[in-house]
XYZ file of C-alpha atoms in Angstrom:
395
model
C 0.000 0.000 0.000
C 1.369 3.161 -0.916
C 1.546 6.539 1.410
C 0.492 9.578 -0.058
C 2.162 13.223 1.184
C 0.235 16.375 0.821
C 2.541 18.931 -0.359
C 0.433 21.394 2.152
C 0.942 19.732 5.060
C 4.488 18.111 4.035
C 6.341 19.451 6.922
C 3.551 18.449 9.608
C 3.753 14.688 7.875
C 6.526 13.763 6.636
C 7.886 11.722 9.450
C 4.786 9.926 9.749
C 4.026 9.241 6.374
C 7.345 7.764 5.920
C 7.262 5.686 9.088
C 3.577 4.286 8.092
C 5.510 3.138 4.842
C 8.629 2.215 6.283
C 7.427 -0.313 9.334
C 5.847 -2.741 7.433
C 9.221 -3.457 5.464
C 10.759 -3.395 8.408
C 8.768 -6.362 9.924
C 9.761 -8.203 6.666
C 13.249 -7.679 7.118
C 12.918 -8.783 10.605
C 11.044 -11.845 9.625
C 14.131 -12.588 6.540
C 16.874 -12.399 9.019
C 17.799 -8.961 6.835
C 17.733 -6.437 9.304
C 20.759 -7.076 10.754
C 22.800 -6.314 6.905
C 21.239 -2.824 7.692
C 24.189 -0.372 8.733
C 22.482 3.341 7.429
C 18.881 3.521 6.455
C 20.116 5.826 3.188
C 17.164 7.320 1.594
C 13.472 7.028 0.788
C 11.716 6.750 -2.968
C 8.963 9.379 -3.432
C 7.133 8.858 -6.827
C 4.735 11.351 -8.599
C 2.550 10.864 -11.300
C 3.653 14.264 -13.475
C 5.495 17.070 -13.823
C 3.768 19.065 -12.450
C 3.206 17.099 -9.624
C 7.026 17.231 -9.203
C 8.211 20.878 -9.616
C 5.194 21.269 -6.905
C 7.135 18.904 -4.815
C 10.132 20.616 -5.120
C 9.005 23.371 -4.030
C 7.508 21.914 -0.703
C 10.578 20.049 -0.193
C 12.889 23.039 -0.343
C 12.331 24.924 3.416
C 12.603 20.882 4.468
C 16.044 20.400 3.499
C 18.950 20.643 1.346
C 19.062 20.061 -2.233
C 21.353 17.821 -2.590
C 21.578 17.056 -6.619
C 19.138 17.351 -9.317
C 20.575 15.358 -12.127
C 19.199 14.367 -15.679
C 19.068 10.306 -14.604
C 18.119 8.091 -16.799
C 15.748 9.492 -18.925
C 14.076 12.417 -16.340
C 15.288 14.684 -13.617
C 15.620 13.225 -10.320
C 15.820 15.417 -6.786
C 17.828 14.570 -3.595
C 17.072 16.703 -0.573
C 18.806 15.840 2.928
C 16.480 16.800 4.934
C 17.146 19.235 8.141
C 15.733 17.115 10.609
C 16.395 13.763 9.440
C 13.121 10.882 10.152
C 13.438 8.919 13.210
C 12.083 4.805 12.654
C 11.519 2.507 15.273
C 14.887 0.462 14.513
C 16.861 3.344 15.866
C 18.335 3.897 12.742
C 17.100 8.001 10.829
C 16.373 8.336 7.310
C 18.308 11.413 5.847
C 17.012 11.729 2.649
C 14.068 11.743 0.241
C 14.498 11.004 -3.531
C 12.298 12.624 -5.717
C 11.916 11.133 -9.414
C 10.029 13.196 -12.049
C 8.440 10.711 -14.590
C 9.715 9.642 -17.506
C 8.460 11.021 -20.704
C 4.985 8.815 -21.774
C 5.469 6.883 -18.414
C 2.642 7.280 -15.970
C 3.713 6.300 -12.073
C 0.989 5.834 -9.482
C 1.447 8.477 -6.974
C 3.203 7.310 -3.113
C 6.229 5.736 -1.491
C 7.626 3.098 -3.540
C 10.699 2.131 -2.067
C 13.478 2.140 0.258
C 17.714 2.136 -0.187
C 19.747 0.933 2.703
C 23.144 1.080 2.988
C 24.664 -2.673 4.172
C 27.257 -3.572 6.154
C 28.895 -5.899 3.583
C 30.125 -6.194 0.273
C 27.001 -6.978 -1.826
C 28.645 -9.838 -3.379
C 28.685 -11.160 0.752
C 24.922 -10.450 1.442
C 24.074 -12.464 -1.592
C 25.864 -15.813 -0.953
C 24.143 -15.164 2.745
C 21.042 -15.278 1.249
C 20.910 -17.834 -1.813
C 17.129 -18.159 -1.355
C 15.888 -14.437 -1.745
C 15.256 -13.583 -5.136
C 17.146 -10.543 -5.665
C 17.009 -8.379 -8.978
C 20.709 -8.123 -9.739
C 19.449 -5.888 -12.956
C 22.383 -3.084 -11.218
C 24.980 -4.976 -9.774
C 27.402 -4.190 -12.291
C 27.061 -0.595 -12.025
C 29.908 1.696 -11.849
C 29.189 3.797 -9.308
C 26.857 2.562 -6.883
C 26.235 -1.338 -7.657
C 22.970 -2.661 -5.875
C 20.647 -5.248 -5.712
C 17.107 -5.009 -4.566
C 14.341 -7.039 -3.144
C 10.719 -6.847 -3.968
C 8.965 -7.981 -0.549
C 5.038 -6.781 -0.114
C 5.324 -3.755 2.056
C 7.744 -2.411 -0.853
C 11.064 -3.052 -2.753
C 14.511 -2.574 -0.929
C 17.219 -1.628 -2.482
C 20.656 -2.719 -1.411
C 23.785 -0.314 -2.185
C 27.137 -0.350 -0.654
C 27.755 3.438 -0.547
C 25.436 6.412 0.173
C 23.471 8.053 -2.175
C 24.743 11.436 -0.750
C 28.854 9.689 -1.110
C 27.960 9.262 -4.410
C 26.824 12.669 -5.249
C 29.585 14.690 -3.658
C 32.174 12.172 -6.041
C 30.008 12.701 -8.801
C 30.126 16.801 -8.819
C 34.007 16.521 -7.763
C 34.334 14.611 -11.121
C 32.227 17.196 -12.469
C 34.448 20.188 -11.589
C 37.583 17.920 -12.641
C 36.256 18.318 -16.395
C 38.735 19.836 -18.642
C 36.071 21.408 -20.771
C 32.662 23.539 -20.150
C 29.795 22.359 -21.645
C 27.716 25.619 -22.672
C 23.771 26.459 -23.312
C 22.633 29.222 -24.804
C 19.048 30.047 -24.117
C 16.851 32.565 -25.507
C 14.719 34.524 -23.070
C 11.210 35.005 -24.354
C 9.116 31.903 -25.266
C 11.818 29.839 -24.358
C 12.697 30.613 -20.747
C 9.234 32.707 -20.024
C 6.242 32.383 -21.262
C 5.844 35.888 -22.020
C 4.533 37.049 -26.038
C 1.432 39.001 -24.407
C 2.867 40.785 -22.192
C 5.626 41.481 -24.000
C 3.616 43.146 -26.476
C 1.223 45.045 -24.048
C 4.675 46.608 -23.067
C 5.865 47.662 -25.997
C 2.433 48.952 -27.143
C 2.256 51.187 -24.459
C 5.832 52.042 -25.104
C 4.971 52.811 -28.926
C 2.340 55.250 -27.912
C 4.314 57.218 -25.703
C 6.909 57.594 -28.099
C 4.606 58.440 -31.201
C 2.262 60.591 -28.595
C -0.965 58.681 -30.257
C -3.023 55.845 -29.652
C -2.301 52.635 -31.549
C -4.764 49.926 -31.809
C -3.512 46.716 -30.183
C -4.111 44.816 -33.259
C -0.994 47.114 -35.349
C 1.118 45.810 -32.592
C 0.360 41.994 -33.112
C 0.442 42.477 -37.009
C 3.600 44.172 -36.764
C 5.659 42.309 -34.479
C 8.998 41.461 -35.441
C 11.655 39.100 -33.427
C 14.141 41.910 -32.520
C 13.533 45.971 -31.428
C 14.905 47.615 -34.237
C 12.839 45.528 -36.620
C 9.456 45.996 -34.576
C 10.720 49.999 -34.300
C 11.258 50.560 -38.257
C 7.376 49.219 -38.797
C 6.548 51.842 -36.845
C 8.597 54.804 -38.532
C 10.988 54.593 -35.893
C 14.263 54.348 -37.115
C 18.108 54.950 -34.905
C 19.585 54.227 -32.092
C 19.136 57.092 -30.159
C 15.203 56.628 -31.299
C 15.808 52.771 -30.167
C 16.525 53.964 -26.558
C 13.794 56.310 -25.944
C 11.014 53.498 -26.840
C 13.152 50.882 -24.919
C 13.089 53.477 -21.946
C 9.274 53.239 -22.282
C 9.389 49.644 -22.525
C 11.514 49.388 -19.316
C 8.887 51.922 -17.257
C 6.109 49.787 -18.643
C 7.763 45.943 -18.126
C 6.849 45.972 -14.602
C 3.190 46.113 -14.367
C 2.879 43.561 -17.159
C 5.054 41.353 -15.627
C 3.433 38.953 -13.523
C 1.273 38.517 -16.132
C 3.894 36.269 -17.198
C 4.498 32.547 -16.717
C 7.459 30.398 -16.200
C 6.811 26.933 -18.851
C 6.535 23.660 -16.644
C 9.793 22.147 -16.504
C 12.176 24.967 -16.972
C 13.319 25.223 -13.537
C 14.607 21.631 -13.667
C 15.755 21.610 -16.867
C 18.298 24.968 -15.325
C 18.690 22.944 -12.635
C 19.830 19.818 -13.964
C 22.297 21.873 -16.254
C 23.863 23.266 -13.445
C 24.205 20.012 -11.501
C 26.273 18.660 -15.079
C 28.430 21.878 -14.810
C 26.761 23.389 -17.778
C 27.283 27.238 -17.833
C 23.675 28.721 -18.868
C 24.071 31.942 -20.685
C 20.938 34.077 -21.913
C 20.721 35.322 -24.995
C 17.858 37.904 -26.001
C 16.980 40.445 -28.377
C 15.163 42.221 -25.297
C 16.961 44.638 -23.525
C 19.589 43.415 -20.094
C 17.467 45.436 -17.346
C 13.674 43.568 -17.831
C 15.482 40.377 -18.432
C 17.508 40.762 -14.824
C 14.533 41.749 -13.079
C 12.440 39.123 -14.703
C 14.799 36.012 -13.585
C 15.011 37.525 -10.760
C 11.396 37.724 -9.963
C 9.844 33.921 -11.135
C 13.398 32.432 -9.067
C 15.521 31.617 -11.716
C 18.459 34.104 -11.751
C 20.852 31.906 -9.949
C 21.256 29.384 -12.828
C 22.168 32.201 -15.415
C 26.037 32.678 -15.615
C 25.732 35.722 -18.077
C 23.170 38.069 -20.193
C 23.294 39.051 -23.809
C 21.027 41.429 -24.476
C 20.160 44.448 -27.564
C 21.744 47.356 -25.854
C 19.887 49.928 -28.008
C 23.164 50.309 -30.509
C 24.668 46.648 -30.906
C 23.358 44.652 -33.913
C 21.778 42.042 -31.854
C 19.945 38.649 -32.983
C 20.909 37.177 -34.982
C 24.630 37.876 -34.949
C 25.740 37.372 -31.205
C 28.228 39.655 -30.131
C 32.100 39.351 -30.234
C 31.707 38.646 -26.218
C 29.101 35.549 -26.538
C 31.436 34.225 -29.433
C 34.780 34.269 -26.811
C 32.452 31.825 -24.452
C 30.897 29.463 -26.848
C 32.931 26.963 -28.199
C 31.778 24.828 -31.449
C 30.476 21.286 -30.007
C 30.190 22.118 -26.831
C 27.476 24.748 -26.982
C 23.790 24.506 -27.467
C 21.200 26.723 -28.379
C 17.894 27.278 -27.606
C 15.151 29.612 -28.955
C 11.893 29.728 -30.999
C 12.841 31.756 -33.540
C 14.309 31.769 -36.962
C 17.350 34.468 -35.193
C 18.123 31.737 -32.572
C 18.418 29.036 -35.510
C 20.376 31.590 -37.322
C 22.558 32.412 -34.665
C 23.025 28.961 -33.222
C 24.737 28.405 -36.823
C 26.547 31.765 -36.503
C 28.255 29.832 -33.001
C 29.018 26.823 -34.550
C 26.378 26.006 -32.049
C 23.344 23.036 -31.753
C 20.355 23.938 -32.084
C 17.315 22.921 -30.299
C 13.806 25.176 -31.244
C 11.194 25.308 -27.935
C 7.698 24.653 -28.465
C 6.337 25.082 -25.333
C 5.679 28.833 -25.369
C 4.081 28.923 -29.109
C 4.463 26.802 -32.204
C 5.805 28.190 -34.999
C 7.583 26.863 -38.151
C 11.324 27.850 -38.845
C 12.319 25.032 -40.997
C 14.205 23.484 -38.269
C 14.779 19.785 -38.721
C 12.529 17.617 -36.771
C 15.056 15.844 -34.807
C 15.194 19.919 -33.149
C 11.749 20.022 -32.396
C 11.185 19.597 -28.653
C 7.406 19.871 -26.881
C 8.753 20.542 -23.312
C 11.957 21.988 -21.274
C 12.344 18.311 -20.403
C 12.463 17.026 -23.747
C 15.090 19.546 -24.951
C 16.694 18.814 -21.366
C 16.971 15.448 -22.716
C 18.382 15.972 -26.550
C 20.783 18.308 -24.977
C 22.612 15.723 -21.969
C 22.584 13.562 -24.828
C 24.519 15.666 -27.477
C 26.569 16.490 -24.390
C 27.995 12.924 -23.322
C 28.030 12.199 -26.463
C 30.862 14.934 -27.039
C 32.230 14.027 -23.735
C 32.734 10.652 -24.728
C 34.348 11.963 -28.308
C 37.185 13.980 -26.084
């Protein structure tokens, strides 16, 4: 029987959620003779049916404890917290960590608890000529960081590793900063990173009219949108840079009570997240100007994954040639871009870069190839670790 958290009442719960889960596999254990190859209680399996289900987790997890890792794992994000006050069981023995999985893409997961990892006392190899009986799943035992076996019993499967998950980890990012190259991502800002055409547009509308001292009916705008400022401005009659500034001016006095209307696309967060983990610098590239972008970021909690900001500066030439300072960090087959526009493709090339066109935000043809098509953050989160090891395992 699975235990369900609320993410509400998570911090009121936890402990006895996880102890209504854990007892019953304990009294297994205890009737296998197995309790006794327990040295550390490691860490706890949480599974949730989406993602939404999971960034929502996340979040409720966060004031609980610290994030340990969350890494692109086999096929979908997965989040370690060690939690603050670590989950006292009735062995004696505390539980220090929740796993979070997100699902993986087209694979539905029944919501609850599903399993447990202990740490043993013994070489695995030991514990299973001890036990010749128990049908363990030896599916990882030859795995190269962290072998294991596991044991399906009724109460829930147990999972048998010789190391802790949070060992593991901290080797794992020391190997990471060991790497004699940076992997790079480029990301475009709007549509790709926020969710943000509308309001975008109800900025620069009221921007326009300032400038122009008229009214303009919304519909212009839409009609005459263009992917960069000084194309949008020239529809308009508007025409050098020192022109350029004074409507971006407007813009900037205008972003803020537009903003919120906003959204950040489902999955974004861990797809920054999971770069950072893999010692990806994330660099933003825009065709908006640096001040909205910065405050943006800032606002929907995603600044501290951004490592720099290239943005129109009211005189530069912008998308889609990126400037002599984003060419002196890119680096051809190690960068990736990502953007929903026919500029990003363009300057992806420009970079020597990958590119990977976003969806999510709006659909819109480009003449990308398909295999650069991706529906979700998580999607292009997982064509991108991909073209990444891949490289890795070229140098």
């Amino acid at each position: 029987m699975r235990n369900h958290l609320t993410t509400g009442g998570l911090g009121k719960d936890l402990s006895a959620v996880v102890n209504a889960f854990v007892e019953p596999i304990f009294k297994e254990l205890v009737e296998l003779d197995l309790l006794k190859e327990i040295s550390e209680v490691d860490h706890v399996c949480y599974r949730v049916p989406d993602v939404a289900s999971y960034e929502e987790f996340k979040r409720a997890f966060s004031p609980l404890g610290l994030l340990l890792s969350e890494a692109f794992i086999n096929g979908r994000p997965i989040a370690c917290y060690k939690l603050h006050t670590p989950i006292k069981t009735s062995i004696g023995l505390e539980i220090g960590v929740v796993e979070l999985p997100a699902p993986r893409e087209g694979v539905a997961y029944p919501e609850g608890f599903e399993h447990i990892e202990i740490v043993t006392g013994a070489d695995l190899q030991v514990l299973l000529k001890r036990y010749p009986t128990l049908s363990f799943n030896l599916q990882n035992y030859s795995a190269a960081s962290n072998r294991e076996v596991s044991l399906k019993l009724k109460s829930g499967v147990v999972k048998f590793h010789e190391r802790s998950l949070e060992e593991v980890i901290l080797e794992e990012k020391a190997a990471i900063k060991k790497r004699p190259e940076k992997w790079i991502a480029v990301l475009d800002f709007d549509d790709t990173l926020l969710d943000s055409r509308q309001p975008f547009l109800m900025a620069i509308h009221k921007a326009l009219e300032k400038y122009l001292g008229k009214s303009i009916p919304f519909k212009a705008i839409e009609e005459k949108a263009r992917p960069t400022f000084p194309e949008f401005f020239a529809n308009f009659g508007i025409l050098g840079a020192e022109a350029f500034e004074s409507v971006i001016e407007f813009f900037k006095l205008e972003w803020p009570f537009v903003m919120n209307a906003c959204s950040v696309p489902l999955g974004i967060p861990s797809l920054l997240s999971c770069l950072v983990s893999e010692g990806v610098d994330i660099h933003v590239w825009t065709a908006r100007d640096e001040d909205t972008v910065k405050t943006s970021l800032k606002t929907f909690g995603i600044s501290q994954f951004v490592k720099s900001i290239h943005a129109f500066d009211g005189r530069s030439v912008g998308k889609p040639t990126p400037s002599d300072r984003l060419r002196s960090i890119c680096s051809e087959g190690r960068t990736i871009l990502v953007g929903d526009s026919q500029a990003d493709c363009l300057g992806a090339s420009s970079l020597g870069a990958k590119f990977l066109q976003a969806l999510w935000a709006h659909e819109g043809a480009i003449g990308a190839p398909n295999e650069a098509l991706c529906s979700s953050p998580l999607v292009a989160l997982s064509k991108m670790m991909a073209v990444y090891q891949s490289n890795q395992d070229k140098s």
